[in-house]
Amino acid sequence: MTTNAIRRIGVLTAGGDCPGLNAVIRAVTKTAILRHGIEVVGIEDGFIGLVDDRVRPLSFRDVSGILTRGGTILGSNNRCNPRHHPTGVNPDGSVVFSDVTPRCLATIRRHGIDALIVIGGDGTMAAAASLVAAGVNIIGIPKTIDNDLVGTEISFGFLTAVATATEALDRLHSTADSHHRVIVCEVMGRNAGWIALTAGVASGSDMVLMPEIPYDEENIARFIDQRMRGPGFAIVVVAEGATPRGGKQVVARMDPLSPDPIRLGGIGERVAEVIASLTAVEVRTTVLGHIVRGGTPVAADRILATNFGFHAIHTLMQGARGRLVVRDNNLYTDIDLLASAGKQRRVPLGHPLITAARAIGTSFGDRPTGIDPASEPSTIC
Ligand code: F6P
């Protein structure tokens, strides 16, 4: 399809929601209408809206005033991959999955949609594959609080999640200090530690446990003992995907209807138990969970979302097909849509933030760390 043939586009948001989705929907819709005179329709609840034919027009007015709103006005879903969609139940109670790509294609044809703007993470881009293979032109926009999409240095939603987690950690500091306790705070992030690392450093937390750096229980206990002999309290941030050395991730539940069925959670409590059993310290656990996915996007995420939305339409109107708009070295560009499908970008071990955090005495639980505060001189010369 040539650029000139694009008269109407569809927009959908898929996967777990995150702050900034509405800001992207707004930027896509306004750019399409104002700059190119293209009609925009919204598809409800991700790919399920294509399966069930739930499509509605999006006007300039519909997207005015939504910049600051959390969530997505279109709804989202992290259970749908058109190639593997639950369509019934077997006599033994197991779910029947079918390829419903033809139903999606029929909806796209019925509504005269010339291209789709798909806003999602690696699972969403993987889910888009069967539509791409069938010839649908899709331009993707990277979304995830986890910041783990391959090909982009940042996804929108991440910075708001970090800001929310940082505020929570700040609050935990004062209560941990007052009670001379250790507080373990578990944060989302799936198999990557971006949120834990960034919020951990931003809040000055004492220990960051993340999937990329397996921890050692003895090192955790030694570090906590040191902290208790010095400041007398400690904040430990634990990414939900963190593991002990040689151990496994803690799975909270399985979601059999989801293409990515594992839901992590519970490692915070495990770490708290380890600390309580190896030290004489009082420990509490807080799990932030979905709190970091809600609420209004921070300014930086609004800017990112607006840039991504504009660039998606710009890329489409340049005649591109099957591309993911990304940010690389502070510049907006695009890569093959499927290059990031089903892959995850983890924190590199040599990341500068890890180096800086280690330099200021933050422990990652993997090795003996820092100065023993009890042996520090009491006066500064
Ligand atoms: O990918 C975003 C995310 O919030 C992850 O950090 C988390 O592991 C997962 O989604 C939770 O999924 P759900 O909303 O299905 O519980």
Short mmCIF file of C-alpha atoms and ligand atoms in Angstrom, two decimals:
data_model
loop_
_atom_site.label_atom_id
_atom_site.label_comp_id
_atom_site.label_asym_id
_atom_site.label_seq_id
_atom_site.Cartn_x
_atom_site.Cartn_y
_atom_site.Cartn_z
CA MET A 1 0.00 0.00 0.00
CA THR A 2 1.40 3.42 -0.88
CA THR A 3 1.33 6.38 1.46
CA ASN A 4 -1.37 8.07 -0.59
CA ALA A 5 -3.66 5.10 -0.16
CA ILE A 6 -3.82 5.65 3.61
CA ARG A 7 -7.16 7.15 4.45
CA ARG A 8 -8.00 5.50 7.74
CA ILE A 9 -5.85 4.03 10.51
CA GLY A 10 -6.69 1.95 13.56
CA VAL A 11 -5.04 2.41 16.97
CA LEU A 12 -4.86 -0.21 19.67
CA THR A 13 -3.18 -0.52 23.07
CA ALA A 14 -2.18 -4.03 24.16
CA GLY A 15 -0.36 -5.74 27.02
CA GLY A 16 -0.26 -4.40 30.57
CA ASP A 17 -1.35 -0.78 30.75
CA CYS A 18 1.09 1.96 31.70
CA PRO A 19 1.16 5.72 32.24
CA GLY A 20 1.38 7.62 28.94
CA LEU A 21 -0.85 5.39 26.79
CA ASN A 22 -3.46 8.13 26.48
CA ALA A 23 -0.76 10.66 25.65
CA VAL A 24 0.30 8.44 22.73
CA ILE A 25 -3.28 7.89 21.53
CA ARG A 26 -3.71 11.67 21.60
CA ALA A 27 -0.50 12.36 19.67
CA VAL A 28 -1.26 9.70 17.04
CA THR A 29 -4.83 10.88 16.52
CA LYS A 30 -4.09 14.59 16.46
CA THR A 31 -1.12 14.20 14.09
CA ALA A 32 -3.13 11.94 11.76
CA ILE A 33 -6.13 14.26 11.62
CA LEU A 34 -4.40 17.65 11.67
CA ARG A 35 -1.36 17.01 9.56
CA HIS A 36 -2.57 14.35 7.13
CA GLY A 37 -6.37 14.46 7.13
CA ILE A 38 -6.52 10.75 7.97
CA GLU A 39 -9.47 9.23 9.81
CA VAL A 40 -8.67 7.40 13.03
CA VAL A 41 -10.54 4.55 14.66
CA GLY A 42 -9.83 3.11 18.09
CA ILE A 43 -9.83 -0.65 18.63
CA GLU A 44 -11.00 -1.67 22.09
CA ASP A 45 -9.08 -3.89 24.51
CA GLY A 46 -6.09 -4.62 22.28
CA PHE A 47 -6.28 -7.37 19.68
CA ILE A 48 -9.52 -8.66 21.25
CA GLY A 49 -11.25 -5.64 19.72
CA LEU A 50 -10.18 -6.91 16.29
CA VAL A 51 -11.35 -10.44 17.09
CA ASP A 52 -14.75 -9.25 18.37
CA ASP A 53 -15.13 -6.29 15.97
CA ARG A 54 -15.17 -3.57 18.62
CA VAL A 55 -14.02 -0.50 16.73
CA ARG A 56 -15.05 3.11 17.26
CA PRO A 57 -14.18 6.41 15.60
CA LEU A 58 -11.66 8.64 17.37
CA SER A 59 -12.14 12.32 16.76
CA PHE A 60 -9.94 15.27 17.70
CA ARG A 61 -12.43 15.95 20.47
CA ASP A 62 -12.28 12.37 21.79
CA VAL A 63 -8.57 12.73 22.50
CA SER A 64 -8.59 16.28 23.88
CA GLY A 65 -7.92 16.45 27.60
CA ILE A 66 -6.54 12.90 27.97
CA LEU A 67 -2.82 13.77 28.03
CA THR A 68 -2.57 13.50 31.81
CA ARG A 69 -4.89 10.55 32.33
CA GLY A 70 -3.43 7.21 33.44
CA GLY A 71 -4.51 3.94 31.81
CA THR A 72 -5.92 3.86 28.29
CA ILE A 73 -9.25 5.15 26.99
CA LEU A 74 -9.25 2.21 24.56
CA GLY A 75 -8.78 -0.51 27.16
CA SER A 76 -6.00 -3.09 27.02
CA ASN A 77 -5.46 -6.80 27.34
CA ASN A 78 -2.43 -9.00 27.89
CA ARG A 79 -4.21 -12.26 27.09
CA CYS A 80 -4.65 -12.04 23.34
CA ASN A 81 -2.44 -13.30 20.55
CA PRO A 82 -4.59 -13.73 17.40
CA ARG A 83 -2.67 -16.89 16.47
CA HIS A 84 -3.39 -18.50 19.85
CA HIS A 85 -6.74 -17.23 21.10
CA PRO A 86 -8.99 -18.99 23.65
CA THR A 87 -12.16 -20.00 21.78
CA GLY A 88 -13.73 -22.70 23.95
CA VAL A 89 -13.29 -25.37 26.58
CA ASN A 90 -12.56 -29.07 26.03
CA PRO A 91 -14.66 -31.73 27.86
CA ASP A 92 -11.72 -32.18 30.29
CA GLY A 93 -11.91 -28.49 31.18
CA SER A 94 -8.77 -27.44 29.28
CA VAL A 95 -8.97 -24.34 27.09
CA VAL A 96 -9.24 -24.61 23.30
CA PHE A 97 -6.96 -22.18 21.47
CA SER A 98 -7.47 -21.29 17.79
CA ASP A 99 -5.89 -19.05 15.19
CA VAL A 100 -8.34 -16.16 14.87
CA THR A 101 -6.15 -14.09 12.53
CA PRO A 102 -8.85 -14.35 9.78
CA ARG A 103 -11.40 -12.72 12.15
CA CYS A 104 -8.97 -9.86 12.79
CA LEU A 105 -8.37 -9.43 9.06
CA ALA A 106 -12.13 -9.37 8.43
CA THR A 107 -12.57 -6.58 11.01
CA ILE A 108 -9.72 -4.61 9.44
CA ARG A 109 -11.32 -4.95 5.98
CA ARG A 110 -14.85 -4.22 7.23
CA HIS A 111 -13.74 -0.90 8.71
CA GLY A 112 -11.54 0.07 5.77
CA ILE A 113 -8.44 0.27 8.00
CA ASP A 114 -5.33 0.86 5.86
CA ALA A 115 -2.75 0.58 8.66
CA LEU A 116 -2.61 -0.15 12.38
CA ILE A 117 -0.74 1.73 15.08
CA VAL A 118 -0.02 -0.88 17.74
CA ILE A 119 1.12 0.37 21.14
CA GLY A 120 2.67 -2.39 23.24
CA GLY A 121 5.62 -4.35 24.51
CA ASP A 122 7.48 -7.46 23.30
CA GLY A 123 4.41 -9.69 23.74
CA THR A 124 2.28 -7.28 21.70
CA MET A 125 4.83 -7.14 18.89
CA ALA A 126 4.94 -10.97 18.90
CA ALA A 127 1.13 -11.02 18.78
CA ALA A 128 1.22 -8.67 15.77
CA ALA A 129 3.31 -11.17 13.77
CA SER A 130 0.45 -13.12 12.18
CA LEU A 131 -1.21 -9.90 11.01
CA VAL A 132 2.09 -8.66 9.55
CA ALA A 133 2.51 -12.02 7.78
CA ALA A 134 -1.00 -11.60 6.34
CA GLY A 135 0.02 -8.25 4.83
CA VAL A 136 -1.31 -5.76 7.40
CA ASN A 137 0.83 -2.66 7.69
CA ILE A 138 1.63 -2.12 11.37
CA ILE A 139 3.67 0.63 12.97
CA GLY A 140 4.53 -0.19 16.58
CA ILE A 141 5.18 2.12 19.52
CA PRO A 142 7.20 0.79 22.49
CA LYS A 143 5.26 0.72 25.74
CA THR A 144 6.18 -0.88 29.05
CA ILE A 145 6.93 0.15 32.59
CA ASP A 146 9.56 -2.62 32.56
CA ASN A 147 11.74 -0.75 30.01
CA ASP A 148 12.77 -4.13 28.61
CA LEU A 149 11.90 -3.74 24.92
CA VAL A 150 14.81 -4.61 22.62
CA GLY A 151 15.79 -1.87 20.14
CA THR A 152 14.83 1.20 22.13
CA GLU A 153 16.81 2.82 24.92
CA ILE A 154 13.58 3.76 26.67
CA SER A 155 9.88 3.01 26.53
CA PHE A 156 7.26 5.43 27.82
CA GLY A 157 5.73 4.53 31.20
CA PHE A 158 9.05 3.52 32.72
CA LEU A 159 9.96 6.93 34.13
CA THR A 160 6.57 7.29 35.81
CA ALA A 161 6.91 3.82 37.33
CA VAL A 162 10.35 4.84 38.63
CA ALA A 163 8.97 8.10 40.06
CA THR A 164 6.14 6.27 41.83
CA ALA A 165 8.46 3.59 43.21
CA THR A 166 10.94 6.26 44.32
CA GLU A 167 8.28 8.16 46.22
CA ALA A 168 7.19 4.94 47.95
CA LEU A 169 10.81 4.13 48.86
CA ASP A 170 11.31 7.65 50.24
CA ARG A 171 8.33 7.11 52.50
CA LEU A 172 9.59 3.70 53.59
CA HIS A 173 12.91 5.32 54.59
CA SER A 174 11.38 7.45 57.34
CA THR A 175 9.38 4.66 58.91
CA ALA A 176 12.29 2.17 58.68
CA ASP A 177 14.54 4.77 60.33
CA SER A 178 12.07 5.48 63.14
CA HIS A 179 11.64 1.79 64.01
CA HIS A 180 15.24 0.68 63.32
CA ARG A 181 13.93 -1.89 60.88
CA VAL A 182 14.79 -3.35 57.54
CA ILE A 183 12.05 -2.78 54.98
CA VAL A 184 12.07 -4.91 51.86
CA CYS A 185 10.16 -3.39 48.95
CA GLU A 186 9.26 -5.57 45.95
CA VAL A 187 8.75 -3.86 42.61
CA MET A 188 7.57 -5.09 39.21
CA GLY A 189 9.80 -5.45 36.16
CA ARG A 190 9.41 -9.08 35.01
CA ASN A 191 12.83 -10.49 34.07
CA ALA A 192 14.61 -7.13 34.10
CA GLY A 193 15.77 -4.98 36.99
CA TRP A 194 15.39 -1.53 35.40
CA ILE A 195 12.73 -0.28 37.81
CA ALA A 196 14.45 -1.70 40.92
CA LEU A 197 17.87 -0.32 39.93
CA THR A 198 16.69 3.14 38.90
CA ALA A 199 14.25 3.70 41.76
CA GLY A 200 16.75 2.14 44.16
CA VAL A 201 19.44 4.64 43.21
CA ALA A 202 17.00 7.57 43.03
CA SER A 203 15.76 6.86 46.56
CA GLY A 204 19.19 6.13 48.02
CA SER A 205 18.12 2.62 48.97
CA ASP A 206 20.83 0.49 50.55
CA MET A 207 20.45 -2.73 48.63
CA VAL A 208 19.10 -3.53 45.17
CA LEU A 209 18.36 -7.13 44.22
CA MET A 210 17.70 -7.67 40.53
CA PRO A 211 17.41 -10.61 38.13
CA GLU A 212 20.64 -9.76 36.30
CA ILE A 213 22.73 -10.11 39.51
CA PRO A 214 21.86 -13.25 41.49
CA TYR A 215 22.28 -12.62 45.21
CA ASP A 216 23.96 -14.54 47.95
CA GLU A 217 22.09 -14.85 51.26
CA GLU A 218 25.23 -14.63 53.43
CA ASN A 219 26.26 -11.39 51.71
CA ILE A 220 22.82 -9.91 52.31
CA ALA A 221 23.01 -10.79 56.01
CA ARG A 222 26.53 -9.38 56.37
CA PHE A 223 25.53 -6.13 54.71
CA ILE A 224 22.40 -5.75 56.85
CA ASP A 225 24.43 -6.34 60.01
CA GLN A 226 26.81 -3.54 58.93
CA ARG A 227 23.92 -1.17 58.23
CA MET A 228 22.33 -1.89 61.60
CA ARG A 229 25.61 -1.12 63.39
CA GLY A 230 25.81 2.19 61.47
CA PRO A 231 22.62 4.04 60.47
CA GLY A 232 20.46 1.44 62.22
CA PHE A 233 17.98 0.75 59.44
CA ALA A 234 18.00 -0.42 55.83
CA ILE A 235 15.90 -0.28 52.69
CA VAL A 236 16.14 -3.23 50.32
CA VAL A 237 14.56 -2.94 46.84
CA VAL A 238 13.83 -6.30 45.25
CA ALA A 239 12.82 -6.71 41.62
CA GLU A 240 10.08 -9.32 41.29
CA GLY A 241 12.33 -11.40 39.01
CA ALA A 242 15.36 -11.46 41.37
CA THR A 243 16.84 -14.83 42.30
CA PRO A 244 19.33 -16.23 44.78
CA ARG A 245 22.49 -17.58 43.18
CA GLY A 246 21.61 -20.95 41.66
CA GLY A 247 17.94 -20.45 42.59
CA LYS A 248 14.72 -19.87 40.70
CA GLN A 249 12.32 -16.97 40.30
CA VAL A 250 9.28 -16.96 42.58
CA VAL A 251 6.07 -17.40 40.62
CA ALA A 252 2.97 -15.84 42.17
CA ARG A 253 0.49 -17.43 39.76
CA MET A 254 -0.01 -18.74 36.27
CA ASP A 255 -2.42 -17.07 33.88
CA PRO A 256 -3.23 -19.91 31.45
CA LEU A 257 -5.11 -17.60 29.07
CA SER A 258 -2.09 -15.36 28.59
CA PRO A 259 0.52 -16.04 25.88
CA ASP A 260 3.09 -15.18 28.55
CA PRO A 261 1.44 -17.03 31.48
CA ILE A 262 4.00 -16.58 34.28
CA ARG A 263 3.22 -13.88 36.84
CA LEU A 264 6.13 -13.26 39.18
CA GLY A 265 5.78 -12.17 42.80
CA GLY A 266 6.69 -13.17 46.33
CA ILE A 267 10.47 -12.76 46.27
CA GLY A 268 10.22 -9.76 48.65
CA GLU A 269 8.79 -11.95 51.39
CA ARG A 270 11.45 -14.64 50.75
CA VAL A 271 14.24 -12.08 51.11
CA ALA A 272 12.62 -10.71 54.29
CA GLU A 273 12.54 -14.25 55.74
CA VAL A 274 16.23 -14.72 54.91
CA ILE A 275 17.16 -11.45 56.62
CA ALA A 276 15.02 -12.25 59.66
CA SER A 277 16.50 -15.72 60.03
CA LEU A 278 20.17 -14.73 59.54
CA THR A 279 20.16 -11.48 61.54
CA ALA A 280 18.51 -10.28 64.72
CA VAL A 281 16.73 -7.47 62.88
CA GLU A 282 13.03 -6.69 62.65
CA VAL A 283 11.94 -6.86 59.00
CA ARG A 284 8.83 -5.75 57.11
CA THR A 285 7.85 -6.24 53.47
CA THR A 286 5.94 -3.96 51.10
CA VAL A 287 4.88 -5.05 47.62
CA LEU A 288 4.16 -2.10 45.31
CA GLY A 289 2.61 -4.30 42.60
CA HIS A 290 0.27 -2.54 40.17
CA ILE A 291 0.57 0.82 41.98
CA VAL A 292 3.55 1.65 39.75
CA ARG A 293 1.43 1.10 36.63
CA GLY A 294 -1.30 3.55 37.58
CA GLY A 295 -1.73 7.28 37.66
CA THR A 296 -0.80 10.30 35.64
CA PRO A 297 2.41 10.14 33.53
CA VAL A 298 5.33 12.31 34.66
CA ALA A 299 6.33 15.16 32.31
CA ALA A 300 9.16 13.16 30.70
CA ASP A 301 6.77 10.33 29.81
CA ARG A 302 4.28 12.80 28.30
CA ILE A 303 7.06 14.15 26.10
CA LEU A 304 8.23 10.66 25.11
CA ALA A 305 4.67 9.57 24.36
CA THR A 306 4.00 12.66 22.25
CA ASN A 307 7.22 12.18 20.30
CA PHE A 308 6.57 8.46 19.75
CA GLY A 309 2.99 9.15 18.61
CA PHE A 310 4.06 11.84 16.16
CA HIS A 311 6.95 9.72 14.84
CA ALA A 312 4.70 6.71 14.29
CA ILE A 313 2.45 8.70 11.96
CA HIS A 314 5.44 10.41 10.34
CA THR A 315 7.06 7.00 9.71
CA LEU A 316 3.83 5.60 8.29
CA MET A 317 3.32 8.55 5.96
CA GLN A 318 6.87 8.22 4.67
CA GLY A 319 5.70 4.91 3.22
CA ALA A 320 7.20 2.60 5.87
CA ARG A 321 5.71 -0.82 6.60
CA GLY A 322 6.13 -3.07 9.63
CA ARG A 323 8.33 -0.73 11.71
CA LEU A 324 8.73 -0.03 15.42
CA VAL A 325 9.52 3.56 16.32
CA VAL A 326 12.32 3.68 18.89
CA ARG A 327 14.64 6.10 20.63
CA ASP A 328 18.34 5.56 20.07
CA ASN A 329 20.93 7.93 21.53
CA ASN A 330 18.24 10.53 22.14
CA LEU A 331 17.08 10.41 18.51
CA TYR A 332 13.79 8.99 17.25
CA THR A 333 14.13 6.40 14.52
CA ASP A 334 12.57 3.07 13.56
CA ILE A 335 13.53 -0.60 13.34
CA ASP A 336 11.91 -3.78 12.01
CA LEU A 337 8.71 -4.32 14.01
CA LEU A 338 9.45 -7.96 14.70
CA ALA A 339 13.06 -7.36 15.78
CA SER A 340 11.84 -6.87 19.34
CA ALA A 341 9.02 -9.44 19.33
CA GLY A 342 9.23 -11.88 22.22
CA LYS A 343 12.68 -10.65 23.34
CA GLN A 344 13.60 -8.83 26.51
CA ARG A 345 16.30 -6.25 27.15
CA ARG A 346 17.89 -6.83 30.54
CA VAL A 347 20.16 -4.45 32.41
CA PRO A 348 23.76 -4.95 31.17
CA LEU A 349 26.10 -5.88 34.02
CA GLY A 350 28.42 -3.02 33.09
CA HIS A 351 25.61 -0.44 33.17
CA PRO A 352 26.95 2.91 34.48
CA LEU A 353 24.21 3.12 37.09
CA ILE A 354 25.33 -0.18 38.60
CA THR A 355 28.91 1.09 38.69
CA ALA A 356 27.86 4.37 40.31
CA ALA A 357 25.64 2.60 42.83
CA ARG A 358 28.45 0.23 43.84
CA ALA A 359 30.80 3.21 44.17
CA ILE A 360 28.55 4.83 46.76
CA GLY A 361 28.21 1.62 48.75
CA THR A 362 24.93 0.22 47.44
CA SER A 363 24.87 -3.55 47.76
CA PHE A 364 23.56 -5.86 45.05
CA GLY A 365 23.73 -8.82 47.40
CA ASP A 366 26.32 -10.57 45.26
CA ARG A 367 29.54 -9.73 47.08
CA PRO A 368 30.82 -8.10 50.27
CA THR A 369 30.27 -4.38 49.89
CA GLY A 370 31.50 -1.04 51.10
CA ILE A 371 32.87 0.27 54.31
CA ASP A 372 31.83 -1.09 57.66
CA PRO A 373 29.97 1.97 59.08
CA ALA A 374 30.86 0.93 62.63
CA SER A 375 34.55 1.27 61.83
CA GLU A 376 34.24 4.74 60.27
CA PRO A 377 35.99 7.57 62.14
CA SER A 378 33.50 9.52 64.21
CA THR A 379 34.96 12.89 63.23
CA ILE A 380 35.74 14.21 59.81
CA CYS A 381 39.14 15.91 59.50
O1 F6P B 1 4.90 -5.97 31.91
C1 F6P B 1 4.30 -5.12 32.82
C2 F6P B 1 3.99 -5.84 34.10
O2 F6P B 1 3.43 -4.91 35.02
C3 F6P B 1 5.17 -6.57 34.74
O3 F6P B 1 6.05 -5.71 35.42
C4 F6P B 1 4.46 -7.56 35.63
O4 F6P B 1 5.27 -8.67 35.87
C5 F6P B 1 3.24 -7.93 34.82
O5 F6P B 1 3.03 -6.86 33.90
C6 F6P B 1 2.00 -8.13 35.64
O6 F6P B 1 0.97 -8.57 34.80
P1 F6P B 1 -0.56 -8.58 35.21
O7 F6P B 1 -1.10 -7.18 35.05
O8 F6P B 1 -1.19 -9.53 34.26
O9 F6P B 1 -0.64 -9.02 36.63
#
